[in-house]
mmCIF file of C-alpha atoms and ligand atoms in Angstrom:
data_model
loop_
_atom_site.group_PDB
_atom_site.id
_atom_site.type_symbol
_atom_site.label_atom_id
_atom_site.label_comp_id
_atom_site.label_asym_id
_atom_site.label_seq_id
_atom_site.Cartn_x
_atom_site.Cartn_y
_atom_site.Cartn_z
ATOM 1 C CA MET A 1 0.000 0.000 0.000
ATOM 2 C CA ASN A 2 1.383 3.455 -0.832
ATOM 3 C CA SER A 3 2.041 5.915 1.944
ATOM 4 C CA TRP A 4 -0.730 8.204 0.678
ATOM 5 C CA SER A 5 -3.290 5.483 1.215
ATOM 6 C CA GLU A 6 -3.679 6.182 4.908
ATOM 7 C CA PHE A 7 -4.128 9.219 7.129
ATOM 8 C CA HIS A 8 -4.762 10.026 10.773
ATOM 9 C CA ILE A 9 -7.756 11.603 12.480
ATOM 10 C CA GLY A 10 -6.173 12.733 15.727
ATOM 11 C CA ASP A 11 -4.564 9.519 16.964
ATOM 12 C CA VAL A 12 -6.881 7.247 14.963
ATOM 13 C CA ARG A 13 -5.240 5.702 11.925
ATOM 14 C CA VAL A 14 -7.496 5.423 8.883
ATOM 15 C CA ARG A 15 -5.973 2.711 6.707
ATOM 16 C CA PRO A 16 -6.811 2.502 3.904
ATOM 17 C CA ASN A 17 -8.181 5.969 3.256
ATOM 18 C CA ILE A 18 -11.511 4.678 1.929
ATOM 19 C CA VAL A 19 -14.464 5.373 4.226
ATOM 20 C CA LEU A 20 -18.015 4.039 4.373
ATOM 21 C CA ALA A 21 -20.175 7.202 4.275
ATOM 22 C CA PRO A 22 -22.910 7.777 6.870
ATOM 23 C CA MET A 23 -26.359 6.951 5.496
ATOM 24 C CA SER A 24 -29.496 7.398 7.530
ATOM 25 C CA GLY A 25 -31.649 4.256 7.605
ATOM 26 C CA ILE A 26 -28.734 2.187 6.312
ATOM 27 C CA THR A 27 -25.392 2.407 8.127
ATOM 28 C CA ASP A 28 -26.355 0.741 11.387
ATOM 29 C CA SER A 29 -24.263 -1.965 13.028
ATOM 30 C CA ALA A 30 -25.620 -4.727 10.752
ATOM 31 C CA PHE A 31 -24.718 -2.865 7.551
ATOM 32 C CA ARG A 32 -21.405 -1.512 8.814
ATOM 33 C CA SER A 33 -20.252 -4.918 10.021
ATOM 34 C CA ILE A 34 -21.302 -6.702 6.832
ATOM 35 C CA ILE A 35 -19.378 -4.171 4.760
ATOM 36 C CA LYS A 36 -16.307 -4.730 6.942
ATOM 37 C CA ASP A 37 -16.697 -8.524 6.637
ATOM 38 C CA ALA A 38 -17.128 -8.392 2.858
ATOM 39 C CA ASN A 39 -14.062 -6.174 2.439
ATOM 40 C CA PRO A 40 -11.410 -7.443 4.866
ATOM 41 C CA GLY A 41 -8.782 -4.768 5.498
ATOM 42 C CA ALA A 42 -10.196 -2.541 2.761
ATOM 43 C CA VAL A 43 -12.440 -0.141 4.723
ATOM 44 C CA GLY A 44 -10.453 2.362 6.770
ATOM 45 C CA LEU A 45 -13.362 3.862 8.697
ATOM 46 C CA VAL A 46 -17.107 3.406 9.020
ATOM 47 C CA VAL A 47 -19.486 6.168 10.067
ATOM 48 C CA SER A 48 -22.818 5.636 11.814
ATOM 49 C CA GLU A 49 -25.984 7.102 10.418
ATOM 50 C CA LEU A 50 -26.857 10.398 12.034
ATOM 51 C CA ILE A 51 -28.092 10.088 15.632
ATOM 52 C CA SER A 52 -30.365 12.637 17.251
ATOM 53 C CA VAL A 53 -28.788 14.439 20.179
ATOM 54 C CA GLU A 54 -32.285 15.167 21.477
ATOM 55 C CA GLY A 55 -33.161 11.475 21.250
ATOM 56 C CA LEU A 56 -29.995 10.452 23.062
ATOM 57 C CA SER A 57 -30.528 12.921 25.870
ATOM 58 C CA ARG A 58 -34.049 11.534 26.308
ATOM 59 C CA GLN A 59 -32.593 7.996 26.225
ATOM 60 C CA GLU A 60 -34.851 7.149 23.280
ATOM 61 C CA ARG A 61 -34.588 3.534 22.209
ATOM 62 C CA LYS A 62 -34.016 4.393 18.551
ATOM 63 C CA SER A 63 -31.044 6.642 19.283
ATOM 64 C CA LEU A 64 -29.516 4.190 21.753
ATOM 65 C CA ARG A 65 -29.972 1.368 19.249
ATOM 66 C CA ILE A 66 -28.028 3.217 16.558
ATOM 67 C CA LEU A 67 -25.148 3.582 18.996
ATOM 68 C CA ARG A 68 -24.716 -0.186 19.230
ATOM 69 C CA SER A 69 -21.673 -1.638 17.506
ATOM 70 C CA VAL A 70 -19.426 -4.685 17.427
ATOM 71 C CA ALA A 71 -15.641 -4.733 17.774
ATOM 72 C CA SER A 72 -15.012 -5.488 14.083
ATOM 73 C CA GLU A 73 -16.469 -2.104 13.116
ATOM 74 C CA GLN A 74 -13.617 -0.197 14.731
ATOM 75 C CA PRO A 75 -12.503 2.419 14.057
ATOM 76 C CA LEU A 76 -16.085 3.678 14.208
ATOM 77 C CA ALA A 77 -17.138 7.320 13.930
ATOM 78 C CA VAL A 78 -20.503 8.134 15.489
ATOM 79 C CA GLN A 79 -22.311 11.020 13.836
ATOM 80 C CA LEU A 80 -24.490 13.310 15.932
ATOM 81 C CA PHE A 81 -26.971 15.913 14.806
ATOM 82 C CA GLY A 82 -28.315 18.661 16.980
ATOM 83 C CA TRP A 83 -28.176 22.407 17.587
ATOM 84 C CA GLU A 84 -27.759 22.940 21.344
ATOM 85 C CA PRO A 85 -24.043 22.928 22.210
ATOM 86 C CA GLU A 86 -24.560 21.618 25.748
ATOM 87 C CA ARG A 87 -26.807 18.789 24.631
ATOM 88 C CA MET A 88 -24.408 17.919 21.851
ATOM 89 C CA ALA A 89 -21.609 17.731 24.396
ATOM 90 C CA GLU A 90 -23.663 15.428 26.624
ATOM 91 C CA ALA A 91 -24.588 13.162 23.694
ATOM 92 C CA ALA A 92 -20.952 13.037 22.596
ATOM 93 C CA ARG A 93 -19.983 11.807 26.076
ATOM 94 C CA VAL A 94 -22.577 9.013 25.840
ATOM 95 C CA ALA A 95 -21.390 8.017 22.354
ATOM 96 C CA ALA A 96 -17.731 7.981 23.388
ATOM 97 C CA ASP A 97 -18.594 5.897 26.465
ATOM 98 C CA GLN A 98 -20.321 3.419 24.153
ATOM 99 C CA GLY A 99 -17.162 2.959 22.084
ATOM 100 C CA ALA A 100 -17.083 5.676 19.415
ATOM 101 C CA ALA A 101 -13.460 6.166 18.316
ATOM 102 C CA ILE A 102 -14.413 9.485 16.712
ATOM 103 C CA ILE A 103 -17.349 11.861 17.161
ATOM 104 C CA ASP A 104 -18.613 13.448 13.952
ATOM 105 C CA ILE A 105 -20.914 16.470 13.872
ATOM 106 C CA ASN A 106 -23.517 16.514 11.098
ATOM 107 C CA CYS A 107 -23.447 19.819 9.277
ATOM 108 C CA GLY A 108 -25.021 18.689 6.022
ATOM 109 C CA CYS A 109 -28.382 17.059 6.661
ATOM 110 C CA PRO A 110 -30.901 18.791 4.346
ATOM 111 C CA VAL A 111 -34.107 17.428 5.936
ATOM 112 C CA PRO A 112 -36.564 20.296 6.753
ATOM 113 C CA LYS A 113 -37.398 19.123 10.283
ATOM 114 C CA VAL A 114 -33.653 19.121 11.116
ATOM 115 C CA VAL A 115 -32.647 22.414 9.484
ATOM 116 C CA LYS A 116 -35.727 24.287 10.745
ATOM 117 C CA ARG A 117 -34.595 23.683 14.299
ATOM 118 C CA GLY A 118 -31.041 24.803 13.536
ATOM 119 C CA GLY A 119 -29.235 21.506 12.913
ATOM 120 C CA GLY A 120 -27.673 19.772 9.896
ATOM 121 C CA ALA A 121 -26.905 22.065 6.959
ATOM 122 C CA GLU A 122 -28.379 25.054 8.824
ATOM 123 C CA LEU A 123 -25.192 25.066 10.919
ATOM 124 C CA MET A 124 -23.336 26.197 7.780
ATOM 125 C CA ARG A 125 -25.382 29.417 8.005
ATOM 126 C CA GLN A 126 -25.184 29.710 11.790
ATOM 127 C CA THR A 127 -21.418 29.800 12.060
ATOM 128 C CA GLU A 128 -21.310 31.089 15.627
ATOM 129 C CA ARG A 129 -23.522 28.244 16.775
ATOM 130 C CA LEU A 130 -21.337 25.773 14.867
ATOM 131 C CA ARG A 131 -18.246 27.180 16.577
ATOM 132 C CA LEU A 132 -19.862 26.808 20.017
ATOM 133 C CA ALA A 133 -21.124 23.297 19.246
ATOM 134 C CA LEU A 134 -17.688 22.108 18.160
ATOM 135 C CA ARG A 135 -16.068 23.743 21.184
ATOM 136 C CA ALA A 136 -18.552 22.113 23.560
ATOM 137 C CA VAL A 137 -18.193 18.664 22.006
ATOM 138 C CA ARG A 138 -14.399 18.881 21.972
ATOM 139 C CA GLY A 139 -14.443 19.876 25.603
ATOM 140 C CA ALA A 140 -16.622 16.906 26.520
ATOM 141 C CA VAL A 141 -14.686 14.002 24.992
ATOM 142 C CA SER A 142 -11.109 12.869 24.633
ATOM 143 C CA VAL A 143 -11.639 11.229 21.216
ATOM 144 C CA PRO A 144 -11.111 13.273 18.027
ATOM 145 C CA VAL A 145 -14.045 15.354 16.776
ATOM 146 C CA THR A 146 -14.755 15.732 13.056
ATOM 147 C CA VAL A 147 -17.429 17.541 11.029
ATOM 148 C CA LYS A 148 -19.211 16.581 7.813
ATOM 149 C CA ILE A 149 -20.346 19.530 5.729
ATOM 150 C CA ARG A 150 -21.850 20.267 2.320
ATOM 151 C CA ALA A 151 -20.660 22.675 -0.381
ATOM 152 C CA GLY A 152 -22.865 25.341 1.195
ATOM 153 C CA TRP A 153 -26.514 26.230 1.632
ATOM 154 C CA ASP A 154 -27.253 27.127 -1.983
ATOM 155 C CA ASP A 155 -25.482 28.484 -5.039
ATOM 156 C CA ARG A 156 -25.271 31.958 -3.543
ATOM 157 C CA SER A 157 -23.667 30.602 -0.424
ATOM 158 C CA ARG A 158 -20.991 28.069 -1.279
ATOM 159 C CA ASN A 159 -19.019 28.672 1.900
ATOM 160 C CA ALA A 160 -17.361 25.277 2.417
ATOM 161 C CA VAL A 161 -13.850 26.777 2.337
ATOM 162 C CA GLU A 162 -14.721 29.402 4.951
ATOM 163 C CA ILE A 163 -16.402 26.786 7.147
ATOM 164 C CA ALA A 164 -13.463 24.390 6.842
ATOM 165 C CA ARG A 165 -11.096 27.165 8.006
ATOM 166 C CA LEU A 166 -13.354 27.908 10.956
ATOM 167 C CA LEU A 167 -13.452 24.210 11.866
ATOM 168 C CA GLU A 168 -9.681 23.930 11.645
ATOM 169 C CA ALA A 169 -9.246 26.979 13.892
ATOM 170 C CA GLU A 170 -11.618 25.391 16.424
ATOM 171 C CA GLY A 171 -9.651 22.146 16.528
ATOM 172 C CA ALA A 172 -11.671 19.792 14.324
ATOM 173 C CA ALA A 173 -9.560 16.725 13.570
ATOM 174 C CA MET A 174 -10.943 16.233 10.035
ATOM 175 C CA VAL A 175 -13.541 17.699 7.747
ATOM 176 C CA ALA A 176 -15.567 15.607 5.318
ATOM 177 C CA ILE A 177 -17.379 17.352 2.501
ATOM 178 C CA HIS A 178 -20.202 16.236 0.240
ATOM 179 C CA GLY A 179 -19.805 18.508 -2.783
ATOM 180 C CA ARG A 180 -23.447 19.525 -3.155
ATOM 181 C CA THR A 181 -25.353 22.371 -1.570
ATOM 182 C CA ARG A 182 -28.262 21.832 0.791
ATOM 183 C CA LYS A 183 -30.568 23.104 -1.937
ATOM 184 C CA GLN A 184 -29.327 20.506 -4.403
ATOM 185 C CA LEU A 185 -30.115 17.627 -2.042
ATOM 186 C CA TYR A 186 -28.788 14.741 -4.172
ATOM 187 C CA SER A 187 -29.420 16.203 -7.624
ATOM 188 C CA GLY A 188 -27.065 17.803 -10.130
ATOM 189 C CA GLN A 189 -23.320 17.668 -10.107
ATOM 190 C CA CYS A 190 -21.140 17.036 -7.090
ATOM 191 C CA ASP A 191 -18.501 19.801 -7.109
ATOM 192 C CA TRP A 192 -15.143 18.068 -6.754
ATOM 193 C CA GLU A 193 -13.319 21.314 -7.638
ATOM 194 C CA LEU A 194 -14.744 22.832 -4.487
ATOM 195 C CA ILE A 195 -13.689 19.744 -2.523
ATOM 196 C CA GLN A 196 -10.190 20.255 -3.941
ATOM 197 C CA ALA A 197 -10.300 23.926 -2.898
ATOM 198 C CA VAL A 198 -11.271 22.901 0.643
ATOM 199 C CA LYS A 199 -8.345 20.484 0.744
ATOM 200 C CA ALA A 200 -5.977 23.247 -0.392
ATOM 201 C CA SER A 201 -7.254 25.699 2.228
ATOM 202 C CA VAL A 202 -6.672 23.734 5.458
ATOM 203 C CA ARG A 203 -3.996 21.542 7.003
ATOM 204 C CA ILE A 204 -6.312 19.098 8.759
ATOM 205 C CA PRO A 205 -7.323 15.994 6.789
ATOM 206 C CA VAL A 206 -10.100 16.427 4.238
ATOM 207 C CA VAL A 207 -12.302 13.574 3.024
ATOM 208 C CA GLY A 208 -14.320 14.022 -0.172
ATOM 209 C CA SER A 209 -17.759 12.560 -0.818
ATOM 210 C CA GLY A 210 -20.081 12.383 -3.781
ATOM 211 C CA ASP A 211 -20.934 10.081 -6.661
ATOM 212 C CA ILE A 212 -18.019 7.665 -6.385
ATOM 213 C CA ASP A 213 -19.455 4.600 -8.084
ATOM 214 C CA SER A 214 -16.419 2.553 -9.047
ATOM 215 C CA ALA A 215 -12.972 1.615 -7.771
ATOM 216 C CA GLU A 216 -11.419 3.532 -10.658
ATOM 217 C CA LEU A 217 -13.264 6.721 -9.770
ATOM 218 C CA ALA A 218 -12.314 6.438 -6.082
ATOM 219 C CA LEU A 219 -8.617 6.355 -7.004
ATOM 220 C CA ARG A 220 -9.030 9.088 -9.615
ATOM 221 C CA ARG A 221 -10.685 11.448 -7.117
ATOM 222 C CA LEU A 222 -7.898 10.833 -4.602
ATOM 223 C CA GLU A 223 -5.242 11.518 -7.177
ATOM 224 C CA GLU A 224 -6.839 14.526 -8.868
ATOM 225 C CA THR A 225 -7.917 16.425 -5.762
ATOM 226 C CA GLY A 226 -5.231 15.421 -3.255
ATOM 227 C CA VAL A 227 -7.851 14.748 -0.571
ATOM 228 C CA ASP A 228 -6.699 12.552 2.287
ATOM 229 C CA GLY A 229 -9.549 10.094 1.842
ATOM 230 C CA VAL A 230 -12.807 9.476 0.025
ATOM 231 C CA MET A 231 -16.190 8.309 1.241
ATOM 232 C CA ILE A 232 -18.363 5.818 -0.580
ATOM 233 C CA GLY A 233 -22.084 5.852 0.153
ATOM 234 C CA ARG A 234 -24.737 4.762 -2.327
ATOM 235 C CA ALA A 235 -22.358 2.638 -4.413
ATOM 236 C CA SER A 236 -21.852 0.356 -1.410
ATOM 237 C CA LEU A 237 -25.501 -0.658 -1.749
ATOM 238 C CA SER A 238 -25.345 -1.752 -5.371
ATOM 239 C CA ASN A 239 -21.787 -3.053 -4.984
ATOM 240 C CA PRO A 240 -20.952 -3.960 -1.380
ATOM 241 C CA TRP A 241 -17.500 -5.201 -2.522
ATOM 242 C CA ILE A 242 -16.392 -1.862 -3.955
ATOM 243 C CA PHE A 243 -13.880 -1.340 -1.120
ATOM 244 C CA GLN A 244 -11.924 -4.525 -1.855
ATOM 245 C CA GLN A 245 -12.060 -3.644 -5.540
ATOM 246 C CA VAL A 246 -10.336 -0.328 -4.726
ATOM 247 C CA ALA A 247 -7.688 -2.236 -2.745
ATOM 248 C CA ALA A 248 -7.154 -4.674 -5.627
ATOM 249 C CA LEU A 249 -6.862 -1.941 -8.230
ATOM 250 C CA ARG A 250 -4.446 -0.036 -6.068
ATOM 251 C CA THR A 251 -2.082 -2.979 -5.676
ATOM 252 C CA GLY A 252 -2.359 -4.243 -9.237
ATOM 253 C CA ARG A 253 -4.330 -7.365 -8.309
ATOM 254 C CA PRO A 254 -7.253 -8.454 -10.493
ATOM 255 C CA VAL A 255 -10.535 -6.822 -9.487
ATOM 256 C CA ARG A 256 -12.785 -9.653 -8.323
ATOM 257 C CA VAL A 257 -16.464 -9.480 -9.168
ATOM 258 C CA PRO A 258 -18.377 -11.716 -6.747
ATOM 259 C CA THR A 259 -20.849 -14.272 -8.051
ATOM 260 C CA GLU A 260 -24.629 -13.850 -7.944
ATOM 261 C CA GLN A 261 -24.767 -16.438 -5.157
ATOM 262 C CA GLU A 262 -22.314 -14.467 -3.062
ATOM 263 C CA ALA A 263 -24.332 -11.325 -3.625
ATOM 264 C CA HIS A 264 -27.537 -13.004 -2.630
ATOM 265 C CA ALA A 265 -25.950 -14.648 0.398
ATOM 266 C CA LEU A 266 -24.683 -11.251 1.543
ATOM 267 C CA LEU A 267 -28.160 -9.771 1.378
ATOM 268 C CA ILE A 268 -29.619 -12.674 3.374
ATOM 269 C CA THR A 269 -26.871 -12.472 6.006
ATOM 270 C CA LEU A 270 -27.426 -8.727 6.292
ATOM 271 C CA VAL A 271 -31.152 -9.147 6.894
ATOM 272 C CA GLU A 272 -30.510 -12.012 9.353
ATOM 273 C CA ARG A 273 -28.102 -9.811 11.281
ATOM 274 C CA LEU A 274 -30.655 -7.033 11.344
ATOM 275 C CA ALA A 275 -33.355 -9.421 12.565
ATOM 276 C CA ALA A 276 -31.078 -10.615 15.364
ATOM 277 C CA GLN A 277 -30.167 -7.115 16.499
ATOM 278 C CA VAL A 278 -33.306 -5.002 16.518
ATOM 279 C CA HIS A 279 -37.026 -5.195 17.247
ATOM 280 C CA PRO A 280 -38.806 -7.280 14.556
ATOM 281 C CA LEU A 281 -40.852 -4.290 13.348
ATOM 282 C CA VAL A 282 -37.788 -2.068 13.079
ATOM 283 C CA ALA A 283 -35.963 -4.891 11.286
ATOM 284 C CA LEU A 284 -38.882 -5.250 8.849
ATOM 285 C CA GLY A 285 -38.870 -1.558 7.949
ATOM 286 C CA ARG A 286 -35.135 -1.365 7.508
ATOM 287 C CA ALA A 287 -34.917 -4.668 5.608
ATOM 288 C CA ARG A 288 -37.568 -3.489 3.152
ATOM 289 C CA GLY A 289 -35.520 -0.364 2.473
ATOM 290 C CA LEU A 290 -32.308 -2.344 2.068
ATOM 291 C CA VAL A 291 -33.786 -4.942 -0.283
ATOM 292 C CA CYS A 292 -35.327 -2.186 -2.411
ATOM 293 C CA ARG A 293 -32.055 -0.290 -2.653
ATOM 294 C CA MET A 294 -29.830 -3.345 -3.075
ATOM 295 C CA THR A 295 -31.843 -5.039 -5.840
ATOM 296 C CA LYS A 296 -32.356 -2.000 -8.066
ATOM 297 C CA GLY A 297 -31.939 -2.702 -11.754
ATOM 298 C CA VAL A 298 -31.505 -6.442 -11.352
ATOM 299 C CA CYS A 299 -33.197 -9.357 -13.008
ATOM 300 C CA GLY A 300 -36.143 -10.475 -10.888
ATOM 301 C CA GLY A 301 -35.752 -7.410 -8.686
ATOM 302 C CA PRO A 302 -39.191 -5.786 -9.254
ATOM 303 C CA ALA A 303 -41.125 -8.949 -8.322
ATOM 304 C CA LEU A 304 -38.953 -9.550 -5.274
ATOM 305 C CA ARG A 305 -39.283 -5.938 -4.135
ATOM 306 C CA ASP A 306 -43.020 -6.068 -4.584
ATOM 307 C CA ALA A 307 -43.283 -9.230 -2.460
ATOM 308 C CA VAL A 308 -40.910 -7.860 0.161
ATOM 309 C CA MET A 309 -42.914 -4.644 0.503
ATOM 310 C CA ARG A 310 -46.002 -6.730 1.247
ATOM 311 C CA ALA A 311 -44.276 -9.113 3.670
ATOM 312 C CA PRO A 312 -46.095 -8.828 7.002
ATOM 313 C CA SER A 313 -43.133 -9.806 9.178
ATOM 314 C CA ILE A 314 -39.359 -10.017 9.133
ATOM 315 C CA ASP A 315 -39.592 -13.830 9.182
ATOM 316 C CA THR A 316 -41.759 -13.822 6.044
ATOM 317 C CA LEU A 317 -39.375 -11.403 4.395
ATOM 318 C CA LEU A 318 -36.413 -13.660 5.169
ATOM 319 C CA ALA A 319 -38.299 -16.701 3.878
ATOM 320 C CA LEU A 320 -38.991 -14.810 0.631
ATOM 321 C CA LEU A 321 -35.335 -13.949 0.206
ATOM 322 C CA ARG A 322 -34.260 -17.520 0.900
ATOM 323 C CA SER A 323 -36.707 -19.033 -1.570
ATOM 324 C CA ALA A 324 -35.688 -16.489 -4.232
ATOM 325 C CA PHE A 325 -32.121 -17.627 -3.573
ATOM 326 C CA VAL A 326 -33.024 -21.314 -4.060
ATOM 327 C CA GLU A 327 -34.749 -20.473 -7.356
ATOM 328 C CA GLN A 328 -31.754 -18.450 -8.419
ATOM 329 C CA VAL A 329 -29.297 -21.274 -7.695
ATOM 330 C CA ALA A 330 -31.491 -23.682 -9.660
ATOM 331 C CA ALA A 331 -31.603 -21.261 -12.605
ATOM 332 C CA VAL A 332 -27.829 -20.805 -12.542
ATOM 333 C CA GLU A 333 -27.415 -24.600 -12.544
ATOM 334 C CA ARG A 334 -29.795 -24.902 -15.524
ATOM 335 C CA PHE A 335 -27.710 -22.253 -17.250
ATOM 336 C CA ALA A 336 -24.431 -24.012 -16.449
ATOM 337 C CA TYR A 337 -25.603 -27.435 -17.692
ATOM 338 C CA ALA A 338 -27.548 -26.290 -20.753
ATOM 339 C CA PRO A 339 -26.366 -28.047 -23.943
ATOM 340 C CA ALA A 340 -23.939 -26.075 -26.116
ATOM 341 C CA GLY A 341 -25.412 -24.298 -29.138
ATOM 342 C CA ASP A 342 -28.729 -23.801 -27.414
ATOM 343 C CA GLY A 343 -27.964 -20.196 -26.516
ATOM 344 C CA ASP A 344 -31.336 -18.629 -27.305
ATOM 345 C CA ALA A 345 -33.219 -21.172 -25.241
ATOM 346 C CA LEU A 346 -31.178 -20.534 -22.134
ATOM 347 C CA PRO A 347 -32.850 -18.871 -19.216
ATOM 348 C CA ARG A 348 -31.627 -15.326 -18.762
ATOM 349 C CA ARG A 349 -28.803 -15.452 -16.260
ATOM 350 C CA PRO A 350 -30.231 -14.162 -13.028
ATOM 351 C CA ALA A 351 -28.371 -11.454 -11.180
ATOM 352 C CA LEU A 352 -29.519 -10.413 -7.808
ATOM 353 C CA LEU A 353 -27.190 -7.544 -7.237
ATOM 354 C CA HIS A 354 -25.843 -5.731 -10.226
ATOM 355 C CA ARG A 355 -22.302 -4.449 -10.130
HETATM 356 C C1 FMN B 401 -30.052 7.437 1.998
HETATM 357 C C2 FMN B 401 -28.974 8.409 2.400
HETATM 358 C C3 FMN B 401 -28.831 8.768 3.721
HETATM 359 C C4 FMN B 401 -27.829 9.656 4.106
HETATM 360 N N1 FMN B 401 -27.667 9.944 5.426
HETATM 361 C C5 FMN B 401 -26.630 10.734 5.817
HETATM 362 C C6 FMN B 401 -26.380 10.936 7.218
HETATM 363 O O1 FMN B 401 -27.051 10.390 8.103
HETATM 364 N N2 FMN B 401 -25.349 11.777 7.537
HETATM 365 C C7 FMN B 401 -24.560 12.386 6.590
HETATM 366 O O2 FMN B 401 -23.645 13.132 6.936
HETATM 367 N N3 FMN B 401 -24.764 12.170 5.273
HETATM 368 C C8 FMN B 401 -25.764 11.349 4.884
HETATM 369 N N4 FMN B 401 -25.930 11.089 3.549
HETATM 370 C C9 FMN B 401 -24.987 11.642 2.568
HETATM 371 C C10 FMN B 401 -23.844 10.630 2.261
HETATM 372 O O3 FMN B 401 -23.032 10.422 3.404
HETATM 373 C C11 FMN B 401 -22.961 11.094 1.101
HETATM 374 O O4 FMN B 401 -22.276 12.262 1.458
HETATM 375 C C12 FMN B 401 -23.770 11.356 -0.187
HETATM 376 O O5 FMN B 401 -24.710 10.339 -0.408
HETATM 377 C C13 FMN B 401 -22.868 11.439 -1.416
HETATM 378 O O6 FMN B 401 -22.095 10.289 -1.534
HETATM 379 P P1 FMN B 401 -22.467 9.022 -2.494
HETATM 380 O O7 FMN B 401 -22.731 9.560 -3.858
HETATM 381 O O8 FMN B 401 -21.231 8.152 -2.396
HETATM 382 O O9 FMN B 401 -23.674 8.379 -1.915
HETATM 383 C C14 FMN B 401 -26.951 10.217 3.138
HETATM 384 C C15 FMN B 401 -27.105 9.846 1.803
HETATM 385 C C16 FMN B 401 -28.103 8.957 1.420
HETATM 386 C C17 FMN B 401 -28.212 8.582 -0.026
#
């Protein structure tokens, strides 16, 4: 591995410099741990989905649940969203006590109910509040504190460089930036030139995020912009092995594309893990979302998604996935043993997860 393939956040080594991005509704312990298992040694850091500071201070089950993790996820960054510096400090203490190696402050969430109260991307407009929040959180914990921002609020206010400088002056240990404004949500172009400008303007590590959908692009973004690391979010859903593909490409090894069976087995294991970890109704809701996102654009996906959305319980959902798997294996076997020269009559090769 080259020396530029790792960096430090405070005293936490991030090796390699490829990070699983925080995704609400997705990056809980089950997803984070399955991504680590599927990509041994190839994910330098995982970040929790955003956790409500208000929820944590009220000891709400949902917030406490998101804090749960297993040892293999380390180093783990726990992301908090809130607006009251004192409450954020208190929540950071709880998260650090529960094993967070890094506390990350969400400064990019675009959701109206979050920004209306002063949290998420609104903190990029309320710079004094952001300064106080970071100060309070840093004062409360001994682990490094990082911040994830956007390009700005809207096109008239692309203040990521100014915010990054403020964060550096206040002792943030790293800044991650998704190169879209709050107004853009997830549409339009991600501005990697702005991410590069942020990197050039501060001395703390900068991690870039946005639209990385292949191993090649991950390495290209690192090289072109000089950022210390990159985050991969949505692509980890359609291709959970993308991290090991980056590692392979980087070291000149062949990029392995897992088989359909492996892809299907991963999805089943993920849902099983979810079912074992959380309340059956929570597991059902989250599993529906995961299956829908992870089977997009695949053969047989629409019918499976339709059935999964109507599944009344997590056990039924798992049974559906398992029987789809059995059918898929049978179809692959038919394909493998079909007589030569009979190409047109072959069943279409099923693919559960496209890559
Ligand atoms: C479903 C979903 C949920 C997200 N939740 C969070 C979150 O909780 N905290 C956060 O900082 N960013 C969140 N993001 C933004 C991602 O971390 C990332 O910056 C963005 O998706 C761009 O990267 P990508 O193109 O690799 O997905 C979310 C994105 C998606 C698609």
